[in-house]
GROMACS .gro file of N, CA and C in nm:
model
  459
    1ASP      N    1  -4.150   2.350   0.658
    1ASP     CA    2  -4.064   2.346   0.787
    1ASP      C    3  -4.145   2.399   0.912
    2ARG      N    4  -4.240   2.463   0.941
    2ARG     CA    5  -4.360   2.520   1.039
    2ARG      C    6  -4.350   2.360   1.126
    3ASN      N    7  -4.490   2.329   1.011
    3ASN     CA    8  -4.518   2.228   1.060
    3ASN      C    9  -4.470   2.044   1.059
    4GLY      N   10  -4.344   2.039   0.992
    4GLY     CA   11  -4.244   1.972   1.019
    4GLY      C   12  -4.293   1.853   0.896
    5ALA      N   13  -4.192   1.748   0.868
    5ALA     CA   14  -4.200   1.669   0.790
    5ALA      C   15  -4.215   1.523   0.839
    6ARG      N   16  -4.283   1.550   0.960
    6ARG     CA   17  -4.343   1.366   1.026
    6ARG      C   18  -4.457   1.356   0.960
    7ILE      N   19  -4.567   1.457   0.966
    7ILE     CA   20  -4.730   1.413   0.909
    7ILE      C   21  -4.712   1.393   0.808
    8LEU      N   22  -4.640   1.540   0.708
    8LEU     CA   23  -4.647   1.486   0.592
    8LEU      C   24  -4.638   1.403   0.535
    9ALA      N   25  -4.487   1.335   0.509
    9ALA     CA   26  -4.422   1.260   0.510
    9ALA      C   27  -4.521   1.087   0.533
   10VAL      N   28  -4.570   1.103   0.659
   10VAL     CA   29  -4.656   0.927   0.664
   10VAL      C   30  -4.803   0.952   0.591
   11SER      N   31  -4.845   1.109   0.595
   11SER     CA   32  -4.993   1.112   0.520
   11SER      C   33  -4.944   1.081   0.346
   12GLY      N   34  -4.862   1.113   0.273
   12GLY     CA   35  -4.755   1.081   0.158
   12GLY      C   36  -4.758   0.872   0.172
   13VAL      N   37  -4.671   0.855   0.273
   13VAL     CA   38  -4.648   0.702   0.230
   13VAL      C   39  -4.780   0.600   0.210
   14LEU      N   40  -4.898   0.681   0.353
   14LEU     CA   41  -5.030   0.602   0.361
   14LEU      C   42  -5.142   0.629   0.219
   15LEU      N   43  -5.088   0.743   0.147
   15LEU     CA   44  -5.204   0.803  -0.006
   15LEU      C   45  -5.132   0.717  -0.055
   16VAL      N   46  -5.014   0.690  -0.074
   16VAL     CA   47  -4.948   0.589  -0.220
   16VAL      C   48  -5.031   0.448  -0.156
   17SER      N   49  -4.975   0.412  -0.023
   17SER     CA   50  -4.990   0.271   0.015
   17SER      C   51  -5.195   0.282  -0.033
   18ILE      N   52  -5.268   0.372  -0.032
   18ILE     CA   53  -5.412   0.377  -0.066
   18ILE      C   54  -5.425   0.360  -0.199
   19SER      N   55  -5.308   0.455  -0.247
   19SER     CA   56  -5.302   0.416  -0.421
   19SER      C   57  -5.303   0.306  -0.447
   20MET      N   58  -5.221   0.227  -0.399
   20MET     CA   59  -5.196   0.112  -0.468
   20MET      C   60  -5.284  -0.016  -0.443
   21LEU      N   61  -5.343   0.035  -0.326
   21LEU     CA   62  -5.393  -0.126  -0.256
   21LEU      C   63  -5.550  -0.082  -0.386
   22TRP      N   64  -5.608   0.070  -0.421
   22TRP     CA   65  -5.671   0.109  -0.495
   22TRP      C   66  -5.661   0.006  -0.669
   23LEU      N   67  -5.536   0.027  -0.720
   23LEU     CA   68  -5.484  -0.037  -0.823
   23LEU      C   69  -5.510  -0.136  -0.813
   24SER      N   70  -5.489  -0.238  -0.748
   24SER     CA   71  -5.511  -0.380  -0.737
   24SER      C   72  -5.627  -0.435  -0.693
   25LEU      N   73  -5.732  -0.352  -0.695
   25LEU     CA   74  -5.860  -0.398  -0.726
   25LEU      C   75  -5.895  -0.377  -0.891
   26PHE      N   76  -5.874  -0.293  -0.984
   26PHE     CA   77  -5.909  -0.293  -1.109
   26PHE      C   78  -5.903  -0.443  -1.184
   27ARG      N   79  -6.062  -0.425  -1.287
   27ARG     CA   80  -6.006  -0.504  -1.397
   27ARG      C   81  -5.985  -0.420  -1.514
   28THR      N   82  -6.025  -0.523  -1.577
   28THR     CA   83  -5.992  -0.501  -1.729
   28THR      C   84  -6.114  -0.410  -1.774
   29ASP      N   85  -6.225  -0.436  -1.736
   29ASP     CA   86  -6.312  -0.323  -1.778
   29ASP      C   87  -6.350  -0.208  -1.718
   30HIS      N   88  -6.239  -0.194  -1.619
   30HIS     CA   89  -6.241  -0.004  -1.524
   30HIS      C   90  -6.219   0.104  -1.643
   31ALA      N   91  -6.292   0.188  -1.588
   31ALA     CA   92  -6.282   0.308  -1.737
   31ALA      C   93  -6.140   0.388  -1.669
   32LEU      N   94  -6.058   0.413  -1.806
   32LEU     CA   95  -5.923   0.521  -1.791
   32LEU      C   96  -5.967   0.658  -1.662
   33PHE      N   97  -6.111   0.715  -1.665
   33PHE     CA   98  -6.110   0.792  -1.516
   33PHE      C   99  -6.046   0.723  -1.385
   34ASP      N  100  -6.125   0.610  -1.361
   34ASP     CA  101  -6.052   0.561  -1.262
   34ASP      C  102  -5.937   0.565  -1.250
   35VAL      N  103  -5.863   0.452  -1.343
   35VAL     CA  104  -5.723   0.474  -1.320
   35VAL      C  105  -5.644   0.618  -1.337
   36SER      N  106  -5.684   0.716  -1.354
   36SER     CA  107  -5.645   0.839  -1.349
   36SER      C  108  -5.660   0.864  -1.240
   37CYS      N  109  -5.766   0.802  -1.159
   37CYS     CA  110  -5.785   0.901  -0.997
   37CYS      C  111  -5.724   0.807  -0.890
   38ALA      N  112  -5.679   0.710  -0.948
   38ALA     CA  113  -5.564   0.648  -0.895
   38ALA      C  114  -5.388   0.688  -0.888
   39LEU      N  115  -5.400   0.673  -0.988
   39LEU     CA  116  -5.291   0.763  -1.008
   39LEU      C  117  -5.281   0.922  -0.957
   40LEU      N  118  -5.350   0.954  -0.962
   40LEU     CA  119  -5.353   1.131  -0.947
   40LEU      C  120  -5.314   1.100  -0.786
   41LEU      N  121  -5.402   1.043  -0.705
   41LEU     CA  122  -5.357   1.013  -0.553
   41LEU      C  123  -5.283   0.989  -0.540
   42ARG      N  124  -5.209   0.854  -0.599
   42ARG     CA  125  -5.065   0.857  -0.627
   42ARG      C  126  -4.917   0.935  -0.643
   43GLY      N  127  -4.980   1.034  -0.664
   43GLY     CA  128  -4.859   1.141  -0.746
   43GLY      C  129  -4.880   1.232  -0.599
   44PHE      N  130  -5.006   1.266  -0.574
   44PHE     CA  131  -5.003   1.381  -0.505
   44PHE      C  132  -4.953   1.294  -0.341
   45GLY      N  133  -4.938   1.165  -0.305
   45GLY     CA  134  -4.891   1.086  -0.225
   45GLY      C  135  -4.780   1.132  -0.205
   46LEU      N  136  -4.701   1.080  -0.310
   46LEU     CA  137  -4.555   1.084  -0.322
   46LEU      C  138  -4.496   1.252  -0.309
   47GLY      N  139  -4.598   1.321  -0.362
   47GLY     CA  140  -4.517   1.485  -0.398
   47GLY      C  141  -4.531   1.524  -0.180
   48LEU      N  142  -4.641   1.482  -0.145
   48LEU     CA  143  -4.603   1.494   0.000
   48LEU      C  144  -4.508   1.403   0.131
   49LEU      N  145  -4.428   1.284   0.026
   49LEU     CA  146  -4.345   1.204   0.058
   49LEU      C  147  -4.195   1.303   0.053
   50VAL      N  148  -4.174   1.272  -0.068
   50VAL     CA  149  -4.065   1.339  -0.162
   50VAL      C  150  -4.032   1.477  -0.094
   51THR      N  151  -4.093   1.580  -0.095
   51THR     CA  152  -4.059   1.724  -0.033
   51THR      C  153  -4.007   1.752   0.056
   52PRO      N  154  -4.074   1.694   0.214
   52PRO     CA  155  -4.050   1.707   0.334
   52PRO      C  156  -3.912   1.618   0.344
   53VAL      N  157  -3.927   1.485   0.255
   53VAL     CA  158  -3.784   1.415   0.322
   53VAL      C  159  -3.678   1.534   0.270
   54SER      N  160  -3.711   1.556   0.139
   54SER     CA  161  -3.540   1.598   0.085
   54SER      C  162  -3.521   1.776   0.159
   55ALA      N  163  -3.629   1.831   0.221
   55ALA     CA  164  -3.659   1.943   0.299
   55ALA      C  165  -3.562   1.893   0.440
   56VAL      N  166  -3.545   1.840   0.474
   56VAL     CA  167  -3.534   1.702   0.595
   56VAL      C  168  -3.356   1.693   0.592
   57THR      N  169  -3.349   1.589   0.477
   57THR     CA  170  -3.171   1.597   0.435
   57THR      C  171  -3.117   1.729   0.469
   58MET      N  172  -3.187   1.815   0.316
   58MET     CA  173  -3.062   1.958   0.314
   58MET      C  174  -3.032   2.036   0.454
   59ASN      N  175  -3.126   2.029   0.578
   59ASN     CA  176  -3.150   2.104   0.677
   59ASN      C  177  -3.103   2.041   0.795
   60SER      N  178  -3.026   1.926   0.725
   60SER     CA  179  -2.983   1.876   0.856
   60SER      C  180  -2.844   1.887   0.843
   61VAL      N  181  -2.829   1.934   0.722
   61VAL     CA  182  -2.682   1.900   0.696
   61VAL      C  183  -2.553   2.063   0.719
   62PRO      N  184  -2.464   2.085   0.746
   62PRO     CA  185  -2.396   2.176   0.763
   62PRO      C  186  -2.421   2.285   0.622
   63HIS      N  187  -2.416   2.347   0.654
   63HIS     CA  188  -2.418   2.475   0.474
   63HIS      C  189  -2.326   2.431   0.368
   64HIS      N  190  -2.199   2.414   0.475
   64HIS     CA  191  -2.136   2.406   0.301
   64HIS      C  192  -2.091   2.247   0.285
   65ARG      N  193  -2.202   2.177   0.370
   65ARG     CA  194  -2.218   2.033   0.273
   65ARG      C  195  -2.333   2.015   0.217
   66VAL      N  196  -2.417   2.113   0.155
   66VAL     CA  197  -2.531   2.097   0.139
   66VAL      C  198  -2.486   2.027   0.000
   67ALA      N  199  -2.416   2.105  -0.072
   67ALA     CA  200  -2.411   2.032  -0.227
   67ALA      C  201  -2.401   1.863  -0.221
   68MET      N  202  -2.305   1.856  -0.143
   68MET     CA  203  -2.239   1.686  -0.174
   68MET      C  204  -2.393   1.617  -0.066
   69ALA      N  205  -2.478   1.663   0.003
   69ALA     CA  206  -2.553   1.614   0.039
   69ALA      C  207  -2.700   1.596  -0.078
   70SER      N  208  -2.692   1.700  -0.114
   70SER     CA  209  -2.802   1.647  -0.279
   70SER      C  210  -2.753   1.620  -0.356
   71SER      N  211  -2.639   1.616  -0.351
   71SER     CA  212  -2.593   1.502  -0.495
   71SER      C  213  -2.565   1.368  -0.440
   72LEU      N  214  -2.588   1.301  -0.265
   72LEU     CA  215  -2.617   1.187  -0.219
   72LEU      C  216  -2.733   1.125  -0.278
   73SER      N  217  -2.816   1.262  -0.202
   73SER     CA  218  -2.938   1.221  -0.187
   73SER      C  219  -3.044   1.188  -0.312
   74SER      N  220  -2.975   1.300  -0.447
   74SER     CA  221  -3.069   1.258  -0.576
   74SER      C  222  -2.977   1.083  -0.607
   75LEU      N  223  -2.834   1.039  -0.556
   75LEU     CA  224  -2.810   0.918  -0.607
   75LEU      C  225  -2.873   0.794  -0.531
   76PHE      N  226  -2.939   0.856  -0.437
   76PHE     CA  227  -2.971   0.771  -0.346
   76PHE      C  228  -3.133   0.717  -0.427
   77GLN      N  229  -3.177   0.798  -0.461
   77GLN     CA  230  -3.343   0.827  -0.439
   77GLN      C  231  -3.289   0.759  -0.625
   78GLN      N  232  -3.174   0.760  -0.694
   78GLN     CA  233  -3.197   0.748  -0.836
   78GLN      C  234  -3.205   0.580  -0.823
   79VAL      N  235  -3.067   0.543  -0.711
   79VAL     CA  236  -3.068   0.409  -0.713
   79VAL      C  237  -3.190   0.289  -0.654
   80GLY      N  238  -3.189   0.391  -0.574
   80GLY     CA  239  -3.361   0.314  -0.474
   80GLY      C  240  -3.405   0.266  -0.555
   81GLY      N  241  -3.462   0.353  -0.673
   81GLY     CA  242  -3.550   0.349  -0.737
   81GLY      C  243  -3.564   0.255  -0.847
   82ALA      N  244  -3.417   0.225  -0.893
   82ALA     CA  245  -3.423   0.130  -0.994
   82ALA      C  246  -3.452  -0.031  -0.895
   83ILE      N  247  -3.346   0.037  -0.785
   83ILE     CA  248  -3.331  -0.149  -0.765
   83ILE      C  249  -3.480  -0.153  -0.652
   84GLY      N  250  -3.624  -0.070  -0.675
   84GLY     CA  251  -3.780  -0.100  -0.652
   84GLY      C  252  -3.835  -0.137  -0.773
   85ILE      N  253  -3.773  -0.083  -0.897
   85ILE     CA  254  -3.808  -0.109  -0.979
   85ILE      C  255  -3.817  -0.275  -1.002
   86ALA      N  256  -3.681  -0.247  -0.998
   86ALA     CA  257  -3.622  -0.430  -1.011
   86ALA      C  258  -3.657  -0.526  -0.956
   87ALA      N  259  -3.675  -0.482  -0.811
   87ALA     CA  260  -3.780  -0.568  -0.695
   87ALA      C  261  -3.931  -0.606  -0.767
   88THR      N  262  -3.980  -0.517  -0.814
   88THR     CA  263  -4.149  -0.482  -0.847
   88THR      C  264  -4.115  -0.609  -0.963
   89ALA      N  265  -4.053  -0.597  -1.066
   89ALA     CA  266  -4.076  -0.645  -1.220
   89ALA      C  267  -4.011  -0.787  -1.144
   90SER      N  268  -3.924  -0.849  -1.076
   90SER     CA  269  -3.935  -0.942  -1.046
   90SER      C  270  -4.031  -1.046  -0.965
   91PHE      N  271  -4.097  -0.963  -0.897
   91PHE     CA  272  -4.220  -1.017  -0.785
   91PHE      C  273  -4.298  -1.054  -0.883
   92TYR      N  274  -4.320  -1.001  -1.017
   92TYR     CA  275  -4.437  -0.948  -1.067
   92TYR      C  276  -4.427  -1.095  -1.211
   93GLN      N  277  -4.285  -1.116  -1.233
   93GLN     CA  278  -4.232  -1.231  -1.296
   93GLN      C  279  -4.251  -1.342  -1.217
   94ILE      N  280  -4.225  -1.352  -1.115
   94ILE     CA  281  -4.259  -1.486  -1.033
   94ILE      C  282  -4.352  -1.496  -0.973
   95TRP      N  283  -4.481  -1.430  -0.958
   95TRP     CA  284  -4.627  -1.453  -0.971
   95TRP      C  285  -4.640  -1.507  -1.086
   96LEU      N  286  -4.608  -1.470  -1.130
   96LEU     CA  287  -4.648  -1.515  -1.308
   96LEU      C  288  -4.628  -1.617  -1.335
   97GLY      N  289  -4.475  -1.683  -1.348
   97GLY     CA  290  -4.449  -1.843  -1.352
   97GLY      C  291  -4.499  -1.886  -1.273
   98TRP      N  292  -4.595  -1.864  -1.145
   98TRP     CA  293  -4.633  -1.963  -1.050
   98TRP      C  294  -4.784  -1.980  -1.045
   99ARG      N  295  -4.813  -1.859  -1.103
   99ARG     CA  296  -4.976  -1.849  -1.169
   99ARG      C  297  -4.986  -1.975  -1.261
  100MET      N  298  -4.884  -1.937  -1.401
  100MET     CA  299  -4.891  -2.023  -1.496
  100MET      C  300  -4.886  -2.146  -1.458
  101ARG      N  301  -4.768  -2.198  -1.399
  101ARG     CA  302  -4.791  -2.342  -1.350
  101ARG      C  303  -4.853  -2.429  -1.275
  102SER      N  304  -4.976  -2.293  -1.272
  102SER     CA  305  -5.097  -2.295  -1.137
  102SER      C  306  -5.155  -2.422  -1.174
  103THR      N  307  -5.258  -2.460  -1.172
  103THR     CA  308  -5.372  -2.589  -1.211
  103THR      C  309  -5.492  -2.494  -1.149
  104SER      N  310  -5.485  -2.437  -1.066
  104SER     CA  311  -5.629  -2.390  -1.027
  104SER      C  312  -5.697  -2.309  -1.099
  105GLY      N  313  -5.663  -2.236  -1.228
  105GLY     CA  314  -5.730  -2.149  -1.322
  105GLY      C  315  -5.788  -2.022  -1.248
  106GLY      N  316  -5.880  -1.966  -1.173
  106GLY     CA  317  -5.950  -1.912  -1.126
  106GLY      C  318  -6.011  -1.829  -1.181
  107ALA      N  319  -6.063  -1.716  -1.185
  107ALA     CA  320  -6.147  -1.601  -1.243
  107ALA      C  321  -6.090  -1.505  -1.340
  108LEU      N  322  -5.948  -1.441  -1.306
  108LEU     CA  323  -5.849  -1.363  -1.345
  108LEU      C  324  -5.766  -1.486  -1.402
  109SER      N  325  -5.672  -1.352  -1.568
  109SER     CA  326  -5.650  -1.412  -1.612
  109SER      C  327  -5.516  -1.405  -1.536
  110PRO      N  328  -5.414  -1.499  -1.518
  110PRO     CA  329  -5.276  -1.491  -1.493
  110PRO      C  330  -5.210  -1.356  -1.503
  111GLU      N  331  -5.203  -1.296  -1.614
  111GLU     CA  332  -5.165  -1.152  -1.573
  111GLU      C  333  -5.186  -1.087  -1.497
  112LEU      N  334  -5.354  -1.072  -1.551
  112LEU     CA  335  -5.436  -0.926  -1.436
  112LEU      C  336  -5.367  -0.983  -1.288
  113ASP      N  337  -5.428  -1.077  -1.261
  113ASP     CA  338  -5.402  -1.177  -1.105
  113ASP      C  339  -5.185  -1.142  -1.072
  114SER      N  340  -5.122  -1.214  -1.151
  114SER     CA  341  -4.978  -1.130  -1.106
  114SER      C  342  -4.976  -0.978  -1.088
  115LEU      N  343  -5.056  -0.883  -1.134
  115LEU     CA  344  -5.040  -0.735  -1.151
  115LEU      C  345  -5.142  -0.693  -1.020
  116ARG      N  346  -5.251  -0.781  -1.010
  116ARG     CA  347  -5.318  -0.717  -0.858
  116ARG      C  348  -5.190  -0.778  -0.755
  117ALA      N  349  -5.135  -0.877  -0.747
  117ALA     CA  350  -5.061  -0.935  -0.622
  117ALA      C  351  -4.991  -0.822  -0.631
  118THR      N  352  -4.851  -0.751  -0.737
  118THR     CA  353  -4.739  -0.700  -0.719
  118THR      C  354  -4.787  -0.554  -0.689
  119PHE      N  355  -4.942  -0.492  -0.689
  119PHE     CA  356  -4.963  -0.382  -0.614
  119PHE      C  357  -4.980  -0.430  -0.495
  120MET      N  358  -5.059  -0.520  -0.439
  120MET     CA  359  -5.067  -0.537  -0.292
  120MET      C  360  -4.956  -0.560  -0.209
  121PHE      N  361  -4.823  -0.589  -0.313
  121PHE     CA  362  -4.702  -0.657  -0.271
  121PHE      C  363  -4.615  -0.490  -0.239
  122GLY      N  364  -4.669  -0.360  -0.298
  122GLY     CA  365  -4.599  -0.299  -0.329
  122GLY      C  366  -4.657  -0.229  -0.230
  123ALA      N  367  -4.775  -0.189  -0.195
  123ALA     CA  368  -4.882  -0.127  -0.097
  123ALA      C  369  -4.811  -0.193   0.054
  124ALA      N  370  -4.793  -0.268   0.052
  124ALA     CA  371  -4.725  -0.354   0.190
  124ALA      C  372  -4.588  -0.277   0.216
  125LEU      N  373  -4.464  -0.299   0.135
  125LEU     CA  374  -4.426  -0.265   0.128
  125LEU      C  375  -4.398  -0.069   0.190
  126MET      N  376  -4.526  -0.020   0.113
  126MET     CA  377  -4.521   0.111   0.132
  126MET      C  378  -4.580   0.162   0.326
  127ILE      N  379  -4.657   0.043   0.312
  127ILE     CA  380  -4.712   0.072   0.471
  127ILE      C  381  -4.581   0.061   0.562
  128LEU      N  382  -4.501  -0.013   0.525
  128LEU     CA  383  -4.377  -0.026   0.603
  128LEU      C  384  -4.272   0.116   0.642
  129GLY      N  385  -4.284   0.167   0.453
  129GLY     CA  386  -4.226   0.283   0.530
  129GLY      C  387  -4.300   0.385   0.594
  130VAL      N  388  -4.373   0.376   0.696
  130VAL     CA  389  -4.441   0.436   0.764
  130VAL      C  390  -4.325   0.441   0.897
  131ILE      N  391  -4.300   0.309   0.925
  131ILE     CA  392  -4.166   0.295   1.036
  131ILE      C  393  -4.041   0.410   1.059
  132PRO      N  394  -3.975   0.458   0.879
  132PRO     CA  395  -3.902   0.498   0.927
  132PRO      C  396  -3.943   0.647   0.908
  133SER      N  397  -4.040   0.686   0.818
  133SER     CA  398  -4.079   0.843   0.873
  133SER      C  399  -4.171   0.851   0.957
  134LEU      N  400  -4.196   0.818   1.091
  134LEU     CA  401  -4.209   0.840   1.229
  134LEU      C  402  -4.057   0.860   1.284
  135PHE      N  403  -3.969   0.856   1.220
  135PHE     CA  404  -3.840   0.890   1.309
  135PHE      C  405  -3.818   1.012   1.268
  136LEU      N  406  -3.867   1.075   1.164
  136LEU     CA  407  -3.870   1.200   1.105
  136LEU      C  408  -3.906   1.371   1.254
  137PRO      N  409  -3.835   1.451   1.220
  137PRO     CA  410  -3.849   1.547   1.333
  137PRO      C  411  -4.002   1.616   1.285
  138ARG      N  412  -4.034   1.658   1.391
  138ARG     CA  413  -4.191   1.718   1.367
  138ARG      C  414  -4.180   1.824   1.303
  139ARG      N  415  -4.004   1.886   1.341
  139ARG     CA  416  -4.041   2.039   1.332
  139ARG      C  417  -3.881   2.053   1.289
  140SER      N  418  -3.827   2.163   1.229
  140SER     CA  419  -3.721   2.173   1.171
  140SER      C  420  -3.676   2.277   1.300
  141ALA      N  421  -3.551   2.252   1.292
  141ALA     CA  422  -3.455   2.280   1.431
  141ALA      C  423  -3.495   2.508   1.455
  142HIS      N  424  -3.454   2.537   1.330
  142HIS     CA  425  -3.431   2.658   1.299
  142HIS      C  426  -3.582   2.733   1.341
  143VAL      N  427  -3.674   2.703   1.269
  143VAL     CA  428  -3.821   2.765   1.292
  143VAL      C  429  -3.846   2.714   1.431
  144ALA      N  430  -3.780   2.599   1.551
  144ALA     CA  431  -3.842   2.607   1.654
  144ALA      C  432  -3.753   2.689   1.746
  145GLU      N  433  -3.637   2.730   1.689
  145GLU     CA  434  -3.580   2.833   1.737
  145GLU      C  435  -3.632   3.009   1.704
  146ALA      N  436  -3.679   3.016   1.561
  146ALA     CA  437  -3.687   3.120   1.551
  146ALA      C  438  -3.798   3.187   1.583
  147GLU      N  439  -3.923   3.110   1.647
  147GLU     CA  440  -4.052   3.087   1.702
  147GLU      C  441  -3.987   3.183   1.910
  148GLN      N  442  -3.930   3.091   1.943
  148GLN     CA  443  -3.860   3.113   2.094
  148GLN      C  444  -3.786   3.224   2.074
  149LEU      N  445  -3.737   3.260   1.983
  149LEU     CA  446  -3.686   3.416   1.998
  149LEU      C  447  -3.749   3.575   1.926
  150ALA      N  448  -3.874   3.493   1.883
  150ALA     CA  449  -3.985   3.597   1.841
  150ALA      C  450  -4.060   3.623   1.965
  151PRO      N  451  -4.115   3.763   1.943
  151PRO     CA  452  -4.179   3.855   2.044
  151PRO      C  453  -4.313   3.816   2.073
  152LEU      N  454  -4.364   3.751   2.155
  152LEU     CA  455  -4.509   3.689   2.190
  152LEU      C  456  -4.609   3.833   2.134
  153ASP      N  457  -4.713   3.871   2.088
  153ASP     CA  458  -4.799   3.905   2.075
  153ASP      C  459  -4.931   3.918   2.129
   0.00000   0.00000   0.00000
């Protein structure tokens, strides 16, 4: 709360985007360690993103509405996750179908090419997530108020 949610959320979005771009560069011969590092970066970015957004959500409602806000926040996260997975899988299938019908061949297998395109698509969507993250408050209102009331040392 002291540093605000904005910088953490924007950093999280950017880290997840970078990890997805990194995953889009992999080939079938990449070491498991490389994939693990990309997924670790993704997990760290998601932690930086989800935690401050949840805190802003809970801090923005009156105390007697926190239970309802928490339930709705969880519901929207679950529905958003399901829609995101469905959209990503649909993108992959459409790209794969187009790639299988394509006569250009190319250096990559249709499956790997489709996976790369899907990761790039996901990275582009995550980068768009910076826009709403910029509207998060810099600092929590109650922290700013407490600092104003605290005596100066």
